[in-house]
GROMACS .gro file of C-alpha atoms in nm:
model
  250
    1MET     CA    1  -0.410  -1.473  -8.045
    2GLY     CA    2  -0.763  -1.389  -8.106
    3ASN     CA    3  -0.804  -1.694  -8.336
    4TYR     CA    4  -0.696  -1.902  -8.013
    5ASN     CA    5  -0.946  -1.710  -7.789
    6SER     CA    6  -1.240  -1.805  -8.000
    7GLN     CA    7  -1.102  -2.214  -8.035
    8TYR     CA    8  -1.085  -2.264  -7.671
    9GLU     CA    9  -1.382  -2.099  -7.577
   10SER     CA   10  -1.544  -2.280  -7.864
   11TYR     CA   11  -1.401  -2.596  -7.693
   12TYR     CA   12  -1.525  -2.492  -7.349
   13SER     CA   13  -1.886  -2.418  -7.508
   14ASN     CA   14  -1.871  -2.777  -7.621
   15LEU     CA   15  -1.797  -2.878  -7.271
   16VAL     CA   16  -2.105  -2.696  -7.149
   17ASN     CA   17  -2.328  -2.840  -7.396
   18ARG     CA   18  -2.252  -3.187  -7.375
   19LYS     CA   19  -2.341  -3.156  -6.984
   20ASN     CA   20  -2.648  -2.999  -7.069
   21TYR     CA   21  -2.759  -3.183  -7.327
   22ARG     CA   22  -2.658  -3.529  -7.117
   23GLY     CA   23  -2.935  -3.440  -6.946
   24TYR     CA   24  -3.063  -3.565  -6.601
   25GLY     CA   25  -3.131  -3.904  -6.531
   26TYR     CA   26  -3.256  -4.136  -6.207
   27SER     CA   27  -3.179  -4.493  -6.220
   28SER     CA   28  -3.133  -4.822  -6.012
   29PRO     CA   29  -2.772  -4.855  -5.871
   30GLY     CA   30  -2.600  -5.174  -6.080
   31ARG     CA   31  -2.309  -5.269  -6.272
   32GLY     CA   32  -2.417  -5.116  -6.539
   33SER     CA   33  -2.488  -4.793  -6.456
   34SER     CA   34  -2.191  -4.747  -6.222
   35ASN     CA   35  -1.955  -4.874  -6.572
   36THR     CA   36  -2.136  -4.602  -6.785
   37TYR     CA   37  -2.016  -4.321  -6.487
   38GLY     CA   38  -1.618  -4.457  -6.445
   39SER     CA   39  -1.606  -4.448  -6.863
   40TYR     CA   40  -1.781  -4.088  -6.836
   41PHE     CA   41  -1.590  -3.986  -6.577
   42LEU     CA   42  -1.244  -4.089  -6.752
   43ARG     CA   43  -1.397  -3.891  -7.061
   44ARG     CA   44  -1.408  -3.605  -6.868
   45LEU     CA   45  -1.110  -3.624  -6.708
   46VAL     CA   46  -0.968  -3.691  -7.036
   47ARG     CA   47  -1.099  -3.362  -7.188
   48GLU     CA   48  -1.033  -3.158  -6.960
   49LEU     CA   49  -0.664  -3.273  -6.950
   50ILE     CA   50  -0.618  -3.195  -7.304
   51GLY     CA   51  -0.766  -2.804  -7.269
   52VAL     CA   52  -0.452  -2.772  -6.989
   53PHE     CA   53  -0.220  -2.927  -7.173
   54ILE     CA   54  -0.341  -2.658  -7.487
   55LEU     CA   55  -0.330  -2.396  -7.246
   56PHE     CA   56   0.041  -2.523  -7.092
   57ILE     CA   57   0.137  -2.502  -7.496
   58PHE     CA   58   0.002  -2.219  -7.615
   59ILE     CA   59   0.155  -2.032  -7.246
   60VAL     CA   60   0.505  -2.162  -7.357
   61ALA     CA   61   0.479  -2.048  -7.744
   62CYS     CA   62   0.398  -1.717  -7.565
   63LYS     CA   63   0.749  -1.764  -7.375
   64LEU     CA   64   0.923  -1.848  -7.637
   65VAL     CA   65   0.783  -1.636  -7.925
   66SER     CA   66   0.885  -1.266  -7.759
   67THR     CA   67   0.659  -1.005  -7.915
   68PRO     CA   68   0.456  -0.726  -7.741
   69GLU     CA   69   0.195  -0.948  -7.799
   70THR     CA   70   0.315  -1.268  -7.678
   71ALA     CA   71   0.501  -1.124  -7.361
   72SER     CA   72   0.135  -0.942  -7.288
   73VAL     CA   73  -0.048  -1.285  -7.269
   74TYR     CA   74   0.259  -1.500  -7.055
   75ASN     CA   75   0.251  -1.202  -6.786
   76TYR     CA   76  -0.116  -1.137  -6.765
   77SER     CA   77  -0.099  -1.573  -6.754
   78LYS     CA   78   0.194  -1.528  -6.472
   79ALA     CA   79  -0.063  -1.318  -6.279
   80ILE     CA   80  -0.372  -1.517  -6.268
   81VAL     CA   81  -0.159  -1.826  -6.154
   82ASN     CA   82   0.032  -1.629  -5.892
   83LYS     CA   83  -0.264  -1.455  -5.757
   84ASN     CA   84  -0.344  -1.477  -5.378
   85TYR     CA   85  -0.695  -1.616  -5.331
   86ASP     CA   86  -0.840  -1.634  -4.998
   87TYR     CA   87  -0.915  -2.032  -5.015
   88ASN     CA   88  -1.043  -1.976  -4.642
   89LEU     CA   89  -1.290  -1.777  -4.710
   90VAL     CA   90  -1.454  -1.962  -5.050
   91ILE     CA   91  -1.466  -2.267  -4.740
   92ASN     CA   92  -1.601  -2.080  -4.440
   93ASP     CA   93  -1.907  -1.942  -4.725
   94ILE     CA   94  -1.909  -2.346  -4.820
   95LYS     CA   95  -1.937  -2.400  -4.416
   96THR     CA   96  -2.202  -2.153  -4.333
   97PHE     CA   97  -2.425  -2.183  -4.652
   98ASP     CA   98  -2.762  -2.297  -4.508
   99MET     CA   99  -2.908  -2.609  -4.772
  100LYS     CA  100  -3.241  -2.576  -4.505
  101LYS     CA  101  -3.303  -2.197  -4.617
  102LEU     CA  102  -3.256  -2.252  -4.952
  103GLU     CA  103  -3.474  -2.498  -4.941
  104ASP     CA  104  -3.776  -2.370  -4.768
  105LYS     CA  105  -3.727  -2.139  -5.010
  106SER     CA  106  -3.770  -2.315  -5.338
  107THR     CA  107  -4.064  -2.505  -5.173
  108ASP     CA  108  -4.219  -2.145  -5.074
  109PHE     CA  109  -4.162  -2.056  -5.455
  110LEU     CA  110  -4.308  -2.425  -5.580
  111GLU     CA  111  -4.584  -2.360  -5.347
  112ASN     CA  112  -4.702  -1.998  -5.483
  113ILE     CA  113  -4.744  -2.160  -5.851
  114LYS     CA  114  -4.929  -2.437  -5.754
  115THR     CA  115  -5.133  -2.177  -5.600
  116LYS     CA  116  -5.160  -1.943  -5.868
  117LEU     CA  117  -5.195  -2.291  -6.126
  118THR     CA  118  -5.468  -2.466  -5.936
  119GLY     CA  119  -5.640  -2.173  -5.663
  120ILE     CA  120  -5.519  -2.410  -5.331
  121LYS     CA  121  -5.410  -2.198  -5.054
  122PRO     CA  122  -5.008  -2.198  -4.974
  123LEU     CA  123  -4.927  -2.426  -4.661
  124LYS     CA  124  -4.854  -2.107  -4.441
  125ASP     CA  125  -5.219  -1.956  -4.532
  126ARG     CA  126  -5.387  -2.300  -4.507
  127LEU     CA  127  -5.248  -2.367  -4.142
  128LYS     CA  128  -5.235  -2.023  -3.990
  129SER     CA  129  -5.639  -1.991  -4.118
  130ASP     CA  130  -5.743  -2.347  -4.079
  131PHE     CA  131  -5.550  -2.500  -3.794
  132GLN     CA  132  -5.574  -2.425  -3.394
  133LEU     CA  133  -5.352  -2.515  -3.164
  134PRO     CA  134  -5.389  -2.836  -2.996
  135VAL     CA  135  -5.280  -2.750  -2.619
  136GLU     CA  136  -5.303  -2.436  -2.478
  137GLY     CA  137  -4.881  -2.389  -2.335
  138SER     CA  138  -4.559  -2.240  -2.393
  139VAL     CA  139  -4.310  -2.415  -2.605
  140ILE     CA  140  -4.013  -2.561  -2.409
  141SER     CA  141  -3.802  -2.750  -2.639
  142SER     CA  142  -3.754  -2.565  -2.989
  143PHE     CA  143  -3.781  -2.741  -3.295
  144GLY     CA  144  -3.438  -2.861  -3.421
  145SER     CA  145  -3.277  -2.824  -3.072
  146LYS     CA  146  -3.171  -3.188  -2.968
  147ASN     CA  147  -3.249  -3.330  -3.280
  148ASN     CA  148  -3.582  -3.223  -3.211
  149SER     CA  149  -3.804  -3.268  -3.534
  150GLY     CA  150  -4.103  -3.123  -3.384
  151ILE     CA  151  -4.195  -2.904  -3.026
  152ASP     CA  152  -4.248  -2.967  -2.691
  153ILE     CA  153  -4.540  -2.818  -2.531
  154GLY     CA  154  -4.596  -2.809  -2.137
  155VAL     CA  155  -4.877  -2.829  -2.053
  156LYS     CA  156  -4.991  -3.053  -1.665
  157ALA     CA  157  -5.026  -3.417  -1.689
  158GLY     CA  158  -5.365  -3.521  -1.829
  159THR     CA  159  -5.462  -3.224  -2.054
  160GLU     CA  160  -5.678  -3.250  -2.338
  161VAL     CA  161  -5.533  -3.284  -2.697
  162ILE     CA  162  -5.763  -3.173  -2.950
  163SER     CA  163  -5.750  -3.243  -3.331
  164PRO     CA  164  -5.629  -2.929  -3.468
  165SER     CA  165  -5.824  -2.940  -3.792
  166GLU     CA  166  -6.053  -3.199  -3.946
  167GLY     CA  167  -5.862  -3.527  -4.053
  168LYS     CA  168  -5.870  -3.925  -4.040
  169ILE     CA  169  -5.621  -4.057  -3.807
  170LYS     CA  170  -5.340  -4.238  -3.993
  171GLU     CA  171  -5.151  -4.478  -3.722
  172SER     CA  172  -5.173  -4.477  -3.358
  173GLY     CA  173  -5.008  -4.680  -3.086
  174GLU     CA  174  -4.705  -4.687  -2.832
  175ASN     CA  175  -4.362  -4.748  -2.903
  176GLY     CA  176  -4.059  -4.693  -2.666
  177GLN     CA  177  -3.927  -4.384  -2.795
  178LEU     CA  178  -4.238  -4.241  -2.850
  179GLY     CA  179  -4.487  -4.349  -2.551
  180LYS     CA  180  -4.841  -4.322  -2.641
  181TYR     CA  181  -4.871  -4.139  -3.022
  182ILE     CA  182  -5.145  -4.044  -3.274
  183ILE     CA  183  -5.029  -3.910  -3.646
  184ILE     CA  184  -5.359  -3.756  -3.831
  185ASP     CA  185  -5.387  -3.712  -4.175
  186HIS     CA  186  -5.557  -3.392  -4.294
  187GLY     CA  187  -5.510  -3.434  -4.628
  188LYS     CA  188  -5.329  -3.234  -4.902
  189GLY     CA  189  -4.969  -3.381  -4.788
  190ILE     CA  190  -5.032  -3.240  -4.463
  191GLU     CA  191  -4.991  -3.491  -4.118
  192THR     CA  192  -4.970  -3.372  -3.752
  193LYS     CA  193  -4.800  -3.600  -3.478
  194TYR     CA  194  -4.893  -3.602  -3.114
  195SER     CA  195  -4.675  -3.788  -2.903
  196SER     CA  196  -4.583  -3.846  -2.500
  197LEU     CA  197  -4.962  -3.857  -2.430
  198SER     CA  198  -5.081  -4.080  -2.130
  199GLU     CA  199  -5.424  -4.183  -2.305
  200VAL     CA  200  -5.514  -4.242  -2.697
  201LEU     CA  201  -5.914  -4.172  -2.743
  202VAL     CA  202  -5.904  -4.243  -3.120
  203LYS     CA  203  -5.776  -4.560  -3.342
  204LYS     CA  204  -5.655  -4.599  -3.684
  205ASP     CA  205  -5.920  -4.521  -3.988
  206ASP     CA  206  -6.108  -4.318  -3.723
  207VAL     CA  207  -6.268  -3.948  -3.911
  208VAL     CA  208  -6.191  -3.709  -3.647
  209GLU     CA  209  -6.340  -3.297  -3.703
  210LYS     CA  210  -6.163  -2.998  -3.563
  211GLY     CA  211  -6.134  -2.943  -3.211
  212ARG     CA  212  -6.220  -3.332  -3.128
  213VAL     CA  213  -6.029  -3.439  -2.777
  214ILE     CA  214  -5.817  -3.736  -2.945
  215GLY     CA  215  -5.638  -3.806  -2.591
  216LYS     CA  216  -5.462  -3.682  -2.346
  217THR     CA  217  -5.080  -3.548  -2.256
  218GLY     CA  218  -4.899  -3.785  -1.976
  219ASP     CA  219  -4.620  -3.701  -1.698
  220MET     CA  220  -4.265  -3.827  -1.861
  221PRO     CA  221  -4.025  -3.888  -1.541
  222LYS     CA  222  -3.709  -3.902  -1.790
  223SER     CA  223  -3.781  -3.561  -1.907
  224GLY     CA  224  -3.887  -3.413  -1.564
  225THR     CA  225  -4.174  -3.201  -1.685
  226PRO     CA  226  -4.528  -3.255  -1.883
  227HIS     CA  227  -4.525  -3.189  -2.228
  228LEU     CA  228  -4.743  -3.313  -2.531
  229HIS     CA  229  -4.493  -3.366  -2.856
  230PHE     CA  230  -4.576  -3.209  -3.155
  231GLU     CA  231  -4.530  -3.195  -3.490
  232VAL     CA  232  -4.587  -3.091  -3.838
  233LEU     CA  233  -4.512  -3.282  -4.183
  234TYR     CA  234  -4.617  -3.157  -4.517
  235MET     CA  235  -4.495  -3.378  -4.781
  236GLY     CA  236  -4.340  -3.636  -4.540
  237GLU     CA  237  -4.079  -3.355  -4.443
  238ASN     CA  238  -4.071  -3.249  -4.100
  239LYS     CA  239  -4.174  -2.857  -4.075
  240ASN     CA  240  -4.156  -2.596  -3.747
  241PRO     CA  241  -4.521  -2.582  -3.628
  242GLU     CA  242  -4.409  -2.200  -3.491
  243ASP     CA  243  -4.355  -2.089  -3.889
  244TYR     CA  244  -4.679  -2.218  -3.903
  245ILE     CA  245  -4.876  -2.171  -3.596
  246SER     CA  246  -4.877  -1.922  -3.294
  247PHE     CA  247  -4.758  -2.061  -2.962
  248THR     CA  248  -4.633  -1.875  -2.675
  249ARG     CA  249  -4.272  -1.906  -2.544
  250LYS     CA  250  -4.197  -1.982  -2.186
   0.00000   0.00000   0.00000
């Protein structure tokens, strides 16, 4: 039995090693890549079936050859198969797993490493120390609520909107979804977006300093409440502005 265990462990070790040494590649989808994946999947399936078959033969042998050792192995195997697992608990854990939190923790971890290597402050420290509020007001709609990719700050119509830090106007314009809007590139992967404006006082490629008035808020009949829609993006990903800048809440 000891010899079998070592062989079986060796078999599965080889499977794991093959997986690890295969590596992670990036390739554009195509006929060749799909055939390669299909071939790999078939080989993987065959290997798994072989492993199951080996286990089956071994268990049957333990049943047929009656010794204290084989009886012990057979009974243990039977107990494992018959054991009641709480699959609902496992499924619930999967459903409640917050991938976003894992992503944020990974980002913070990488930021800390980058800080140690380059001396550049982490994103949170940069925003908290270098950025100011674009308007003074209360948050009336939070990040993530109703698919909100930023926050809505309740202010009077015509309130001046300032640049929270120095940067360059990446875009400014108007569309049906955002109304009049502005996007500022602050460098180092940080961008801020402003929409629901009545006036845009800057144009694309303008360089703006911290505190400069870039626009004015509008009266939004559809929403019922005048506000500024404000977003913070880092490396193209929307972040919760309230995690980095202090706002009052209504």
